[in-house]
Short mmCIF file of N, CA, C and O in Angstrom, two decimals:
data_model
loop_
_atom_site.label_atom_id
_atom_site.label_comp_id
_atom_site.label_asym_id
_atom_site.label_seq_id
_atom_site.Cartn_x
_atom_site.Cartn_y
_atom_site.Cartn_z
N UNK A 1 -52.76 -6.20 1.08
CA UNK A 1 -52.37 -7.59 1.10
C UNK A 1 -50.88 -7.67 1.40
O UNK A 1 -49.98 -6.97 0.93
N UNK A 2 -50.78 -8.67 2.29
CA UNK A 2 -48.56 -8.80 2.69
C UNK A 2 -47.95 -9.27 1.61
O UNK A 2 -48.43 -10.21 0.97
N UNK A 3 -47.15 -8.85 1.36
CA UNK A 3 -46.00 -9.17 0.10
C UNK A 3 -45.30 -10.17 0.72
O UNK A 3 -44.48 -10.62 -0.07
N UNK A 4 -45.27 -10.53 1.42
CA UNK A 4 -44.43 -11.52 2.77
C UNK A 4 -44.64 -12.99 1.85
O UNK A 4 -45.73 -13.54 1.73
N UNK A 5 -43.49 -13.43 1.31
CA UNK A 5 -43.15 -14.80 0.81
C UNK A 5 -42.84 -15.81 1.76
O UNK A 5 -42.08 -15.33 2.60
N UNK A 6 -43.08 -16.91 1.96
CA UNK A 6 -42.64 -18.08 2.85
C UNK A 6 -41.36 -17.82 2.27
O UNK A 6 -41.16 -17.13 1.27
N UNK A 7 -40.20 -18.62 3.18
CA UNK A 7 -39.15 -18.95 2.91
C UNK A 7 -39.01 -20.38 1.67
O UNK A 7 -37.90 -20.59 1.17
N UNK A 8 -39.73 -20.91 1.44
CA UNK A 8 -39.66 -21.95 0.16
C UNK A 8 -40.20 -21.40 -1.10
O UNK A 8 -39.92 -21.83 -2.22
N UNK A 9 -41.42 -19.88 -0.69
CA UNK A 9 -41.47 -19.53 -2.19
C UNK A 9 -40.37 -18.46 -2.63
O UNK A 9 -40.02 -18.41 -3.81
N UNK A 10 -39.92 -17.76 -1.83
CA UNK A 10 -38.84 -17.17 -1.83
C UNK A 10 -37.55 -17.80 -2.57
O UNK A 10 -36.96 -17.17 -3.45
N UNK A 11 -37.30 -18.60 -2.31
CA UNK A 11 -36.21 -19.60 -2.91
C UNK A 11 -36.58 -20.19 -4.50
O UNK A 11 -35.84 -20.51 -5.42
N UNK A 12 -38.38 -20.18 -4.35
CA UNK A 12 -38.58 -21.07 -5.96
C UNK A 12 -38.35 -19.85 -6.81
O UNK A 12 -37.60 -20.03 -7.76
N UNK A 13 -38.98 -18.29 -6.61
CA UNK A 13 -39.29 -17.53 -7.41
C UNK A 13 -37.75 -16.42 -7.75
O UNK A 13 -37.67 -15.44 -8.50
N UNK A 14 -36.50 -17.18 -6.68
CA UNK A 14 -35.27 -16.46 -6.99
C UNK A 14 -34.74 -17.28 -7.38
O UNK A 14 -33.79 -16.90 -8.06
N UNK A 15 -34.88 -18.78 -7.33
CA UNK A 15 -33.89 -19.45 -8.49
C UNK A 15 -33.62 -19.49 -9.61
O UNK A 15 -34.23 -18.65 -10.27
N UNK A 16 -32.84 -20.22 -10.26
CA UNK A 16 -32.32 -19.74 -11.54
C UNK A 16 -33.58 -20.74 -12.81
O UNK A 16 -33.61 -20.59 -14.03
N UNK A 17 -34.02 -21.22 -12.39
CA UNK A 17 -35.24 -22.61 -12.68
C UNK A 17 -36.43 -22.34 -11.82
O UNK A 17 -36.50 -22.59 -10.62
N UNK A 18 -37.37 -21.78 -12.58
CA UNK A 18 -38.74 -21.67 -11.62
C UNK A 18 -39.78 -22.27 -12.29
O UNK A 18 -39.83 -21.71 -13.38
N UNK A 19 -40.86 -23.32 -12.20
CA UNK A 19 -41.89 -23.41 -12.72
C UNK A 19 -43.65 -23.00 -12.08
O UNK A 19 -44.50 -23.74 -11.58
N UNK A 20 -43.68 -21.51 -12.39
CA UNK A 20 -44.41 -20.94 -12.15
C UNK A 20 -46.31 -21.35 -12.32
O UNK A 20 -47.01 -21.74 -13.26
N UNK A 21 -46.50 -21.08 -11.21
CA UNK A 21 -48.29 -21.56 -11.91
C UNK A 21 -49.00 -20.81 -10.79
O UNK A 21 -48.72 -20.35 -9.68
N UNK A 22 -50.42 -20.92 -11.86
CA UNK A 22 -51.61 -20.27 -10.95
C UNK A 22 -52.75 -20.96 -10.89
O UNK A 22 -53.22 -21.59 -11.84
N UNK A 23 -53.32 -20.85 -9.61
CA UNK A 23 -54.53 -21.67 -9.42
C UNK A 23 -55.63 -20.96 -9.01
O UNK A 23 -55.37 -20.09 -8.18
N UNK A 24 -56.87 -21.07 -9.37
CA UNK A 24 -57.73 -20.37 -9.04
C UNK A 24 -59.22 -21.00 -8.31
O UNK A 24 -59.78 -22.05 -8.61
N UNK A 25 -59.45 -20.44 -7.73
CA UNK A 25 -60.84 -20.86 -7.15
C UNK A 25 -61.81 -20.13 -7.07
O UNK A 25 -61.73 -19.05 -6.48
N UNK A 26 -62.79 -20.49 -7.57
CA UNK A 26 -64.05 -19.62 -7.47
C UNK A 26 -64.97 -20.57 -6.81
O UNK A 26 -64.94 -21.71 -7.27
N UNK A 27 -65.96 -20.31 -5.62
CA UNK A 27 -66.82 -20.76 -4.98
C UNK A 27 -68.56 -20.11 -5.39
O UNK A 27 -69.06 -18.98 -5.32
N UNK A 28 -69.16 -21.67 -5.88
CA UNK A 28 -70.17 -21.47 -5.81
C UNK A 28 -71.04 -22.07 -4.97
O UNK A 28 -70.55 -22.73 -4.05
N UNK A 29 -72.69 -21.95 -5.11
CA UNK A 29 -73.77 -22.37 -4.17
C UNK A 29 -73.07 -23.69 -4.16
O UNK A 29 -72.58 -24.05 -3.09
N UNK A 30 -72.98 -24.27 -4.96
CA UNK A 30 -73.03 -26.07 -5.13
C UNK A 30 -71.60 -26.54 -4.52
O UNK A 30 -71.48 -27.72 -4.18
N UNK A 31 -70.52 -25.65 -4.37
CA UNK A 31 -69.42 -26.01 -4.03
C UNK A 31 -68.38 -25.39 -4.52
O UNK A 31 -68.76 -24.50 -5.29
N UNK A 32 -67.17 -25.45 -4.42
CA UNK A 32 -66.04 -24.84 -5.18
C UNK A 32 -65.61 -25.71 -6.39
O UNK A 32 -65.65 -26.93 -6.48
N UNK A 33 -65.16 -24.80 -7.30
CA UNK A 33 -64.63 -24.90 -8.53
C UNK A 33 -63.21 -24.63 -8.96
O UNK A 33 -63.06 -23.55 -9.54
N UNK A 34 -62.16 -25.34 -8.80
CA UNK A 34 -60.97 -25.31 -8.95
C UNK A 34 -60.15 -25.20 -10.23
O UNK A 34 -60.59 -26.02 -11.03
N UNK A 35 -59.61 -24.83 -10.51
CA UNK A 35 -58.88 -25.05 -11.38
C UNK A 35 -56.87 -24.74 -11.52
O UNK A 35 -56.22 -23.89 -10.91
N UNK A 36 -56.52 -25.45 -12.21
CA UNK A 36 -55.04 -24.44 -12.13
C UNK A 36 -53.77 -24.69 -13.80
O UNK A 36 -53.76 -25.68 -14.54
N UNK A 37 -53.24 -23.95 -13.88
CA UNK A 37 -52.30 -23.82 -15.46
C UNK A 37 -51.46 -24.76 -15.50
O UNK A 37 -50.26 -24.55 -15.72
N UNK A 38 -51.98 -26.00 -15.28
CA UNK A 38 -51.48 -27.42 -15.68
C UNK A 38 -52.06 -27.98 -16.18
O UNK A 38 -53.11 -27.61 -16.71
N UNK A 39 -51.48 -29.39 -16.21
CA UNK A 39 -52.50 -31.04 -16.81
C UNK A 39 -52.83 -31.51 -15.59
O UNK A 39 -52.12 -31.27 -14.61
N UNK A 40 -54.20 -32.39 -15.50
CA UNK A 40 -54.05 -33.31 -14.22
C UNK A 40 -54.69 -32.32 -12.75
O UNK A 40 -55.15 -31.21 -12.45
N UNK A 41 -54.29 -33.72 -12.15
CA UNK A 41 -54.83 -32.59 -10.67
C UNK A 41 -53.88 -32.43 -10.18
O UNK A 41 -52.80 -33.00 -10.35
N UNK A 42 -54.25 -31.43 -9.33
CA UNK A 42 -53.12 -30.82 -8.57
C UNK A 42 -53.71 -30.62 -6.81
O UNK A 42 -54.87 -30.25 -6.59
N UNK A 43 -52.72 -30.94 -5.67
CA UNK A 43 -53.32 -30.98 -4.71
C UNK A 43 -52.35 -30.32 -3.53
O UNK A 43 -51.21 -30.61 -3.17
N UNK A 44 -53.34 -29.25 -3.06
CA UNK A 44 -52.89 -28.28 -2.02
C UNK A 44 -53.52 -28.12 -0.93
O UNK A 44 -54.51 -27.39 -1.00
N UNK A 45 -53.19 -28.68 0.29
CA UNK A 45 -54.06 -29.13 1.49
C UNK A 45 -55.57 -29.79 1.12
O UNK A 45 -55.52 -30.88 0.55
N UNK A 46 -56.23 -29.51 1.25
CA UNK A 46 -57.52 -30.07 1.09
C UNK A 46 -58.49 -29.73 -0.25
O UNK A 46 -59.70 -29.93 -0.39
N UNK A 47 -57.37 -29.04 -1.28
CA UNK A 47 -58.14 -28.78 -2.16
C UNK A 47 -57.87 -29.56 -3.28
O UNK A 47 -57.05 -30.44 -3.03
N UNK A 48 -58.23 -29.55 -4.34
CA UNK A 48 -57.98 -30.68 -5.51
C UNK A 48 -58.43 -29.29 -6.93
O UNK A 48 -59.51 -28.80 -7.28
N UNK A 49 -57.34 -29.11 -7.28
CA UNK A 49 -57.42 -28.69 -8.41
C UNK A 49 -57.67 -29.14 -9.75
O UNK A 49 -57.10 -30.23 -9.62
N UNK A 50 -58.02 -29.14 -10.78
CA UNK A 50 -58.55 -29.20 -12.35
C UNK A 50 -57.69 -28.72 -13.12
O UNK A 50 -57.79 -27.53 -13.41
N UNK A 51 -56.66 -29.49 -13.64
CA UNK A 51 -55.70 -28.90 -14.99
C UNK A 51 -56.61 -28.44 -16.11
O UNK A 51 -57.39 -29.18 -16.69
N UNK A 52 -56.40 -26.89 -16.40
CA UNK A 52 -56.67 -26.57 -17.34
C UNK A 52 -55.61 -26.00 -18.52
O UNK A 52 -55.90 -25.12 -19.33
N UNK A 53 -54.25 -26.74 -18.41
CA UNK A 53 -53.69 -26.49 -19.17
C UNK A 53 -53.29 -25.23 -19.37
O UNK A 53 -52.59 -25.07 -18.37
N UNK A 54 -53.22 -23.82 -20.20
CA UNK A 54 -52.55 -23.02 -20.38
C UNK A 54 -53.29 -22.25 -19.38
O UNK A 54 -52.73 -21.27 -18.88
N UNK A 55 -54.79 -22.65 -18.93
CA UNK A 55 -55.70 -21.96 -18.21
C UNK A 55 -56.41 -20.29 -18.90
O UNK A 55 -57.50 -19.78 -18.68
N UNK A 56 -55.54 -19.93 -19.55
CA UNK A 56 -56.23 -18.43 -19.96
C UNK A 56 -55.51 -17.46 -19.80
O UNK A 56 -54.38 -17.42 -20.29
N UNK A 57 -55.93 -16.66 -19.21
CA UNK A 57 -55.30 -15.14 -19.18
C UNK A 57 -55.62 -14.82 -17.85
O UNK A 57 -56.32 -15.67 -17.31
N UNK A 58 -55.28 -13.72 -17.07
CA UNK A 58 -55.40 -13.37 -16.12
C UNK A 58 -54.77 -12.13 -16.12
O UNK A 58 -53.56 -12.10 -15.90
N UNK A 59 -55.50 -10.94 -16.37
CA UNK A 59 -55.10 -9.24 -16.15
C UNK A 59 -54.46 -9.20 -14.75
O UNK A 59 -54.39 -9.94 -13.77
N UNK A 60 -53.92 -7.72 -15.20
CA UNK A 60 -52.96 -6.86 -14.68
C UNK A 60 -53.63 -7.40 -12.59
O UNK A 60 -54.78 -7.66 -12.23
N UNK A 61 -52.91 -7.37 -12.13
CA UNK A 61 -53.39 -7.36 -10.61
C UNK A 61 -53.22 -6.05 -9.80
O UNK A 61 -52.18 -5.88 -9.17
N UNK A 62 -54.44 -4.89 -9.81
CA UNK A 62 -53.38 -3.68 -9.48
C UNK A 62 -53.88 -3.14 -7.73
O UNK A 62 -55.05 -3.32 -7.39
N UNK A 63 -53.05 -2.61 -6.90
CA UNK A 63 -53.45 -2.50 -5.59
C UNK A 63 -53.56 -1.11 -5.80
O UNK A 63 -53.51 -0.52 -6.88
N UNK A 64 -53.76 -0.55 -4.43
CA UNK A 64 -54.31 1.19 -4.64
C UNK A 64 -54.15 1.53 -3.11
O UNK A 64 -54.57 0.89 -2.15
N UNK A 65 -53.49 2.62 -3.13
CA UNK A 65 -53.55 3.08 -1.26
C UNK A 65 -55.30 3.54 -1.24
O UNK A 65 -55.99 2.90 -0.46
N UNK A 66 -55.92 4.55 -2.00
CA UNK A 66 -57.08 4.34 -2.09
C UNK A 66 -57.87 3.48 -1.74
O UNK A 66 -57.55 2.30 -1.85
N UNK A 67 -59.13 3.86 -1.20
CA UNK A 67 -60.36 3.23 -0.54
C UNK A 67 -61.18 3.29 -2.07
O UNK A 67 -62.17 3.98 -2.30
N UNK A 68 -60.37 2.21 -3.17
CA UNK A 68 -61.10 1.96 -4.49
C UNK A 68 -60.95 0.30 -4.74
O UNK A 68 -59.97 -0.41 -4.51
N UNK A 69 -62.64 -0.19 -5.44
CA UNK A 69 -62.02 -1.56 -5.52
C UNK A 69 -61.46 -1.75 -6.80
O UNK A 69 -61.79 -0.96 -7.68
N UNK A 70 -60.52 -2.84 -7.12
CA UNK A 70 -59.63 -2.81 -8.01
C UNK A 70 -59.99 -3.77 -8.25
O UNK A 70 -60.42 -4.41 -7.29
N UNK A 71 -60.04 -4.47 -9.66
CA UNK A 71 -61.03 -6.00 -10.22
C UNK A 71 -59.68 -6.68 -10.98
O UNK A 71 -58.60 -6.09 -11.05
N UNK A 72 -59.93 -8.08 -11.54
CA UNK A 72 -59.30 -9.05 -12.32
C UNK A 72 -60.44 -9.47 -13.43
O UNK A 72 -61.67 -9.62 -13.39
N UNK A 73 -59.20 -9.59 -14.63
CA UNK A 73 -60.35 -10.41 -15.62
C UNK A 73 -59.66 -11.50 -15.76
O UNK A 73 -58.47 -11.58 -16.04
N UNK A 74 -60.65 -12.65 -15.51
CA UNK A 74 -59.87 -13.76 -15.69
C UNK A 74 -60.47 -14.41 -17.27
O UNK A 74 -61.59 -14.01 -17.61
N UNK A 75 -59.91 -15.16 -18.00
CA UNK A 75 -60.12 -15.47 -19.31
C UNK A 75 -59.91 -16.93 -19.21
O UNK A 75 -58.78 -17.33 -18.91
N UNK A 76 -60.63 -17.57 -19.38
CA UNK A 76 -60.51 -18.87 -19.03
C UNK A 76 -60.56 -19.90 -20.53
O UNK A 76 -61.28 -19.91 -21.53
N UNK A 77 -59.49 -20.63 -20.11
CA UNK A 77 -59.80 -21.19 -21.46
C UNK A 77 -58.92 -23.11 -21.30
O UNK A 77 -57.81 -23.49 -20.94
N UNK A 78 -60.49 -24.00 -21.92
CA UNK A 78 -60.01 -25.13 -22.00
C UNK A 78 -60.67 -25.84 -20.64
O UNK A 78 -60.21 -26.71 -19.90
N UNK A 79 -61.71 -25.23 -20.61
CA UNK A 79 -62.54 -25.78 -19.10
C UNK A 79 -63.26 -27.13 -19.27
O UNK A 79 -64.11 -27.36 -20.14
N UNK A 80 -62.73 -28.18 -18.17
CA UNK A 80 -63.88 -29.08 -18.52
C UNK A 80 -64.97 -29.10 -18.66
O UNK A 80 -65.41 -28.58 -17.63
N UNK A 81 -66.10 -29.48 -19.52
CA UNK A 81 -67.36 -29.33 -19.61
C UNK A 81 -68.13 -29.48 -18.09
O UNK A 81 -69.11 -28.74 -18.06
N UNK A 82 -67.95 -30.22 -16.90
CA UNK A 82 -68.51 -30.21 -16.18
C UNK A 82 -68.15 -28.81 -15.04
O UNK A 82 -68.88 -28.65 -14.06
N UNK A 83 -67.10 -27.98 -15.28
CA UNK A 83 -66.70 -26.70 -14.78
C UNK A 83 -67.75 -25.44 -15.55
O UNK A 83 -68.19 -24.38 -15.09
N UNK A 84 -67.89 -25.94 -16.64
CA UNK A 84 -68.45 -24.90 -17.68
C UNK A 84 -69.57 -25.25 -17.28
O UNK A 84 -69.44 -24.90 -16.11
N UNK A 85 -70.70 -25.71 -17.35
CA UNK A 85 -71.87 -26.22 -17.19
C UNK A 85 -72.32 -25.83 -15.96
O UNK A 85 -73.52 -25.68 -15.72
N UNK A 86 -71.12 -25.60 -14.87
CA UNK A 86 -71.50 -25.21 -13.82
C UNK A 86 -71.68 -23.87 -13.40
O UNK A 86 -72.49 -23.38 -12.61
N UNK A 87 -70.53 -23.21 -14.27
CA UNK A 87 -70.18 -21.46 -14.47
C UNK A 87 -71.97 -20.97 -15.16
O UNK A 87 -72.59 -20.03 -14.66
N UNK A 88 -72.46 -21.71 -16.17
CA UNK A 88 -73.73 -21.42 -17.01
C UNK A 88 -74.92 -21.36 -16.18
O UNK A 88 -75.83 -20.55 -16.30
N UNK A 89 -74.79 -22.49 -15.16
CA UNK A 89 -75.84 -22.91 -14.53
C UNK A 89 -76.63 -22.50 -13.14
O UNK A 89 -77.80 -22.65 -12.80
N UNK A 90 -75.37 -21.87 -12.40
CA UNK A 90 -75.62 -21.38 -11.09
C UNK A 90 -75.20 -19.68 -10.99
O UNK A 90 -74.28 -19.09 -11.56
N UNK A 91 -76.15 -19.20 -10.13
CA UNK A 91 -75.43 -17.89 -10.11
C UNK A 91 -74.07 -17.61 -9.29
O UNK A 91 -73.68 -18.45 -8.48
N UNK A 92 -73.42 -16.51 -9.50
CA UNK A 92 -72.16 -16.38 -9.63
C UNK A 92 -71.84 -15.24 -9.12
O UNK A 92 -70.69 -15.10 -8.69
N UNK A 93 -72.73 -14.21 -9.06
CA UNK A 93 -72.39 -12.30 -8.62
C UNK A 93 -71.99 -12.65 -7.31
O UNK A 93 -72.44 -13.57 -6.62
N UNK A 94 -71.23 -11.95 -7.08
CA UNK A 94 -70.94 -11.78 -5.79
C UNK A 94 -70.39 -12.85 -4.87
O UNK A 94 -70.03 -12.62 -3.71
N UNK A 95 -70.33 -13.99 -5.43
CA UNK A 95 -69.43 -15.43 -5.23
C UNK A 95 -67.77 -15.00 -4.78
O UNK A 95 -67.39 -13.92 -5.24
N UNK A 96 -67.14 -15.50 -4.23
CA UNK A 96 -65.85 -15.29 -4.21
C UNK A 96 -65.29 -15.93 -5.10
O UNK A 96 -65.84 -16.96 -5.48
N UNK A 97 -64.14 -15.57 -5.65
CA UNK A 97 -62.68 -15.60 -6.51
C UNK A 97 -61.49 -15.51 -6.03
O UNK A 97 -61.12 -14.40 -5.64
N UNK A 98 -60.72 -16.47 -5.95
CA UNK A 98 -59.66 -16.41 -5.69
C UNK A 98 -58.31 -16.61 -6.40
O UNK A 98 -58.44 -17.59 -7.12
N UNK A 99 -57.36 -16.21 -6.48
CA UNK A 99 -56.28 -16.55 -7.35
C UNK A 99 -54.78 -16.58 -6.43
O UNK A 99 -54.51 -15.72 -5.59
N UNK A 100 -54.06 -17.52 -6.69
CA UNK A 100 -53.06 -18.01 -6.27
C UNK A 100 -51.40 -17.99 -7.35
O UNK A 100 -51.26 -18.53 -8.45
N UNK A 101 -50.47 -17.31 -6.66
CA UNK A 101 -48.95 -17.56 -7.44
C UNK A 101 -48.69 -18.56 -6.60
O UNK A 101 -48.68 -18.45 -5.37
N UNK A 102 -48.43 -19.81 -7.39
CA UNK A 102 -47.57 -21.09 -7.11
C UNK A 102 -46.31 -20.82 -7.73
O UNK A 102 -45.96 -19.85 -8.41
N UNK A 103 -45.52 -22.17 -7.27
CA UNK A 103 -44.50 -22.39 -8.00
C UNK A 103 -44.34 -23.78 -7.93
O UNK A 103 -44.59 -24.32 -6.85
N UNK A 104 -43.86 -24.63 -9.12
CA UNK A 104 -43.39 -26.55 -9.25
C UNK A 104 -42.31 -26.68 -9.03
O UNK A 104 -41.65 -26.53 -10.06
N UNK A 105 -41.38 -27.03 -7.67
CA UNK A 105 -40.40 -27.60 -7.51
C UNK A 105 -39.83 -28.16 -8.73
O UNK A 105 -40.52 -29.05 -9.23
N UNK A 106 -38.77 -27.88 -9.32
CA UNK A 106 -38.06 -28.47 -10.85
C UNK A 106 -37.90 -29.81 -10.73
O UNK A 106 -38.45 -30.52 -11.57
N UNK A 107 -37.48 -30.14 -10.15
CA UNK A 107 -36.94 -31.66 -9.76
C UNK A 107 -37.78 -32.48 -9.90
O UNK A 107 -37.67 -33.34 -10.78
N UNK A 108 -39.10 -32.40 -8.87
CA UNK A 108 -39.80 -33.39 -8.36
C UNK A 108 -40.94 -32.91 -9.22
O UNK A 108 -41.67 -33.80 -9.64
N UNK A 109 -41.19 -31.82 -9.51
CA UNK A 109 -42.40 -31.14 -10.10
C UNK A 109 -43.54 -31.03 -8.63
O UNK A 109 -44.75 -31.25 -8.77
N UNK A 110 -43.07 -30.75 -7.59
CA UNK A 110 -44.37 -30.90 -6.89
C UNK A 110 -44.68 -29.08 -6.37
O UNK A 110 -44.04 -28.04 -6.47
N UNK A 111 -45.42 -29.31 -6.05
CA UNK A 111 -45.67 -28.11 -5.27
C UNK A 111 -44.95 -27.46 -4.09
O UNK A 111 -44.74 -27.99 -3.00
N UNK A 112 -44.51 -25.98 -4.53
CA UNK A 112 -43.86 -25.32 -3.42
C UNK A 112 -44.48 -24.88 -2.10
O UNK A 112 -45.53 -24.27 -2.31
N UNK A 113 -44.17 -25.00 -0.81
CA UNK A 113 -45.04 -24.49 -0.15
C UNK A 113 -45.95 -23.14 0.30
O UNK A 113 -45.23 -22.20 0.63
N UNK A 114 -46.76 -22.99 0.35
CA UNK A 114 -47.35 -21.85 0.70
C UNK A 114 -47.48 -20.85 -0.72
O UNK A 114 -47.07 -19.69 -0.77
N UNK A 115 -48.00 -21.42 -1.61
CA UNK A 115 -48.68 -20.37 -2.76
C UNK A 115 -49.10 -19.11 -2.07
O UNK A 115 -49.63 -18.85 -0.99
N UNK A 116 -48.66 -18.45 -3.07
CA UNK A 116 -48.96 -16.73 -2.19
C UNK A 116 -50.37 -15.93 -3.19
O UNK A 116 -50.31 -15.73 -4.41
N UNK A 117 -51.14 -15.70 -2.61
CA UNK A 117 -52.45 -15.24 -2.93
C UNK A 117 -52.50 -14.03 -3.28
O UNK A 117 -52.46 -13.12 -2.46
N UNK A 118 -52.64 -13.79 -4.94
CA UNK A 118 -52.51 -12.98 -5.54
C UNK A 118 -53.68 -11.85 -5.85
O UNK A 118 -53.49 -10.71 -6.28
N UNK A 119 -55.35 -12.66 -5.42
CA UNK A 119 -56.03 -11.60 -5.30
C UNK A 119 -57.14 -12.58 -4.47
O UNK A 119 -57.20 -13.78 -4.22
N UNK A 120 -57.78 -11.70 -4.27
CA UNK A 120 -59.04 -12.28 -4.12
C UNK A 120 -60.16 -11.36 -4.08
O UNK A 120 -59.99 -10.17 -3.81
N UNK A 121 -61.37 -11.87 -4.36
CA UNK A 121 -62.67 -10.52 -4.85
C UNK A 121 -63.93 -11.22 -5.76
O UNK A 121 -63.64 -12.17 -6.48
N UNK A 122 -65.15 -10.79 -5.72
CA UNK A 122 -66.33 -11.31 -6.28
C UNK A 122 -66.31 -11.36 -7.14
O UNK A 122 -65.65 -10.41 -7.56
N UNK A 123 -66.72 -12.08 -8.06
CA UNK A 123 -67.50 -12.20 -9.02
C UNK A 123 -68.59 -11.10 -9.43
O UNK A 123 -69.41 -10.73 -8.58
N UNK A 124 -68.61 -10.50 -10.86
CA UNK A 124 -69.51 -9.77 -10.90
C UNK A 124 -70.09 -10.18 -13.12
O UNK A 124 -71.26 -10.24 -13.51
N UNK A 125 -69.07 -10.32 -13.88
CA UNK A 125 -69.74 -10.41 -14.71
C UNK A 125 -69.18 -11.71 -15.49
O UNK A 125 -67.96 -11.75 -15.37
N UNK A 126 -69.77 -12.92 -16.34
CA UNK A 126 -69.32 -13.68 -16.90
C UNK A 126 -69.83 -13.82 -18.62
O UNK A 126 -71.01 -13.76 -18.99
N UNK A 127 -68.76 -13.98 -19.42
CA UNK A 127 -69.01 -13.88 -20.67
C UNK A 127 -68.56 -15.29 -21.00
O UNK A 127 -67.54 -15.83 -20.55
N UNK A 128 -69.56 -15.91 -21.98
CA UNK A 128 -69.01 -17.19 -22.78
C UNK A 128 -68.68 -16.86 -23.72
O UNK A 128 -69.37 -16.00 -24.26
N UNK A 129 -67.69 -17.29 -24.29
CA UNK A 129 -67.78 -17.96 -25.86
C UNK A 129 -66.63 -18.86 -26.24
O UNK A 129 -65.40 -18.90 -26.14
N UNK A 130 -67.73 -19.63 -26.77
CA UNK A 130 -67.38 -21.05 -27.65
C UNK A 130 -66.42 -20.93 -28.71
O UNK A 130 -66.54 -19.90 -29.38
N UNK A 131 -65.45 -21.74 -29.05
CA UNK A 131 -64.56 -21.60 -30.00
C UNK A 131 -63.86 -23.19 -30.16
O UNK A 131 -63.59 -24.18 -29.48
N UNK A 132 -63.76 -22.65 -31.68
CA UNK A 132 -62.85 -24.36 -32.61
C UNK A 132 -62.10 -25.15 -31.26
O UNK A 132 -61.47 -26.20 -31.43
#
């Protein structure tokens, strides 16, 4: 994958003020499923993201000169019920995943251009659980 930053994320992720975020997409049969580590929606060309707030966790991202595949666990947390319902409901193996480094312009809070794509790769196992 290119390490190659646009010149505007370059500037968000060396300033002295960065507001960092990640957005993720996973595509299913029924459509894509957005989400990203805000409130509210969030909108990046034609997509419409789902604030999930702290969003979760998201493991180590590791590359390999190796011809090995290398996975993400994503930990999701604070999903709207109609995201969840959908994760339960449709199958999912082998679906694509995607994950995105943004950054929020300080000022305006908007979006920097050209989020740089931090992984991408299938789907293979999903665990629920419910909590307070």
């Amino acid at each position: 994958m290119a390490r190659d930053l646009t010149p505007a994320m370059t500037t968000a992720v060396t300033a002295g003020h960065v507001a960092p975020i990640l957005m993720v997409e996973m595509l299913f049969d029924s459509g894509p499923s957005r989400v990203w580590s805000g409130w509210g929606s969030l909108v990046w060309g034609a997509r419409t993201f789902t604030g999930a707030g702290t969003l979760g966790a998201i493991s180590v991202v590791e590359e390999s000169t190796e011809l090995i595949a290398t996975g993400v666990e994503l930990t999701l947390s604070g999903l709207p019920p109609e995201v969840l319902s959908l994760a339960l409901a449709e199958p999912y193996a082998g679906r694509t995943a995607t994950i995105w480094l943004g950054a929020l312009d300080t000022n305006t809070y908007q979006l920097v251009a050209d989020p740089y794509q931090a992984f991408q790769g299938r789907m293979d196992l999903m665990t629920v659980a419910e909590d307070a």
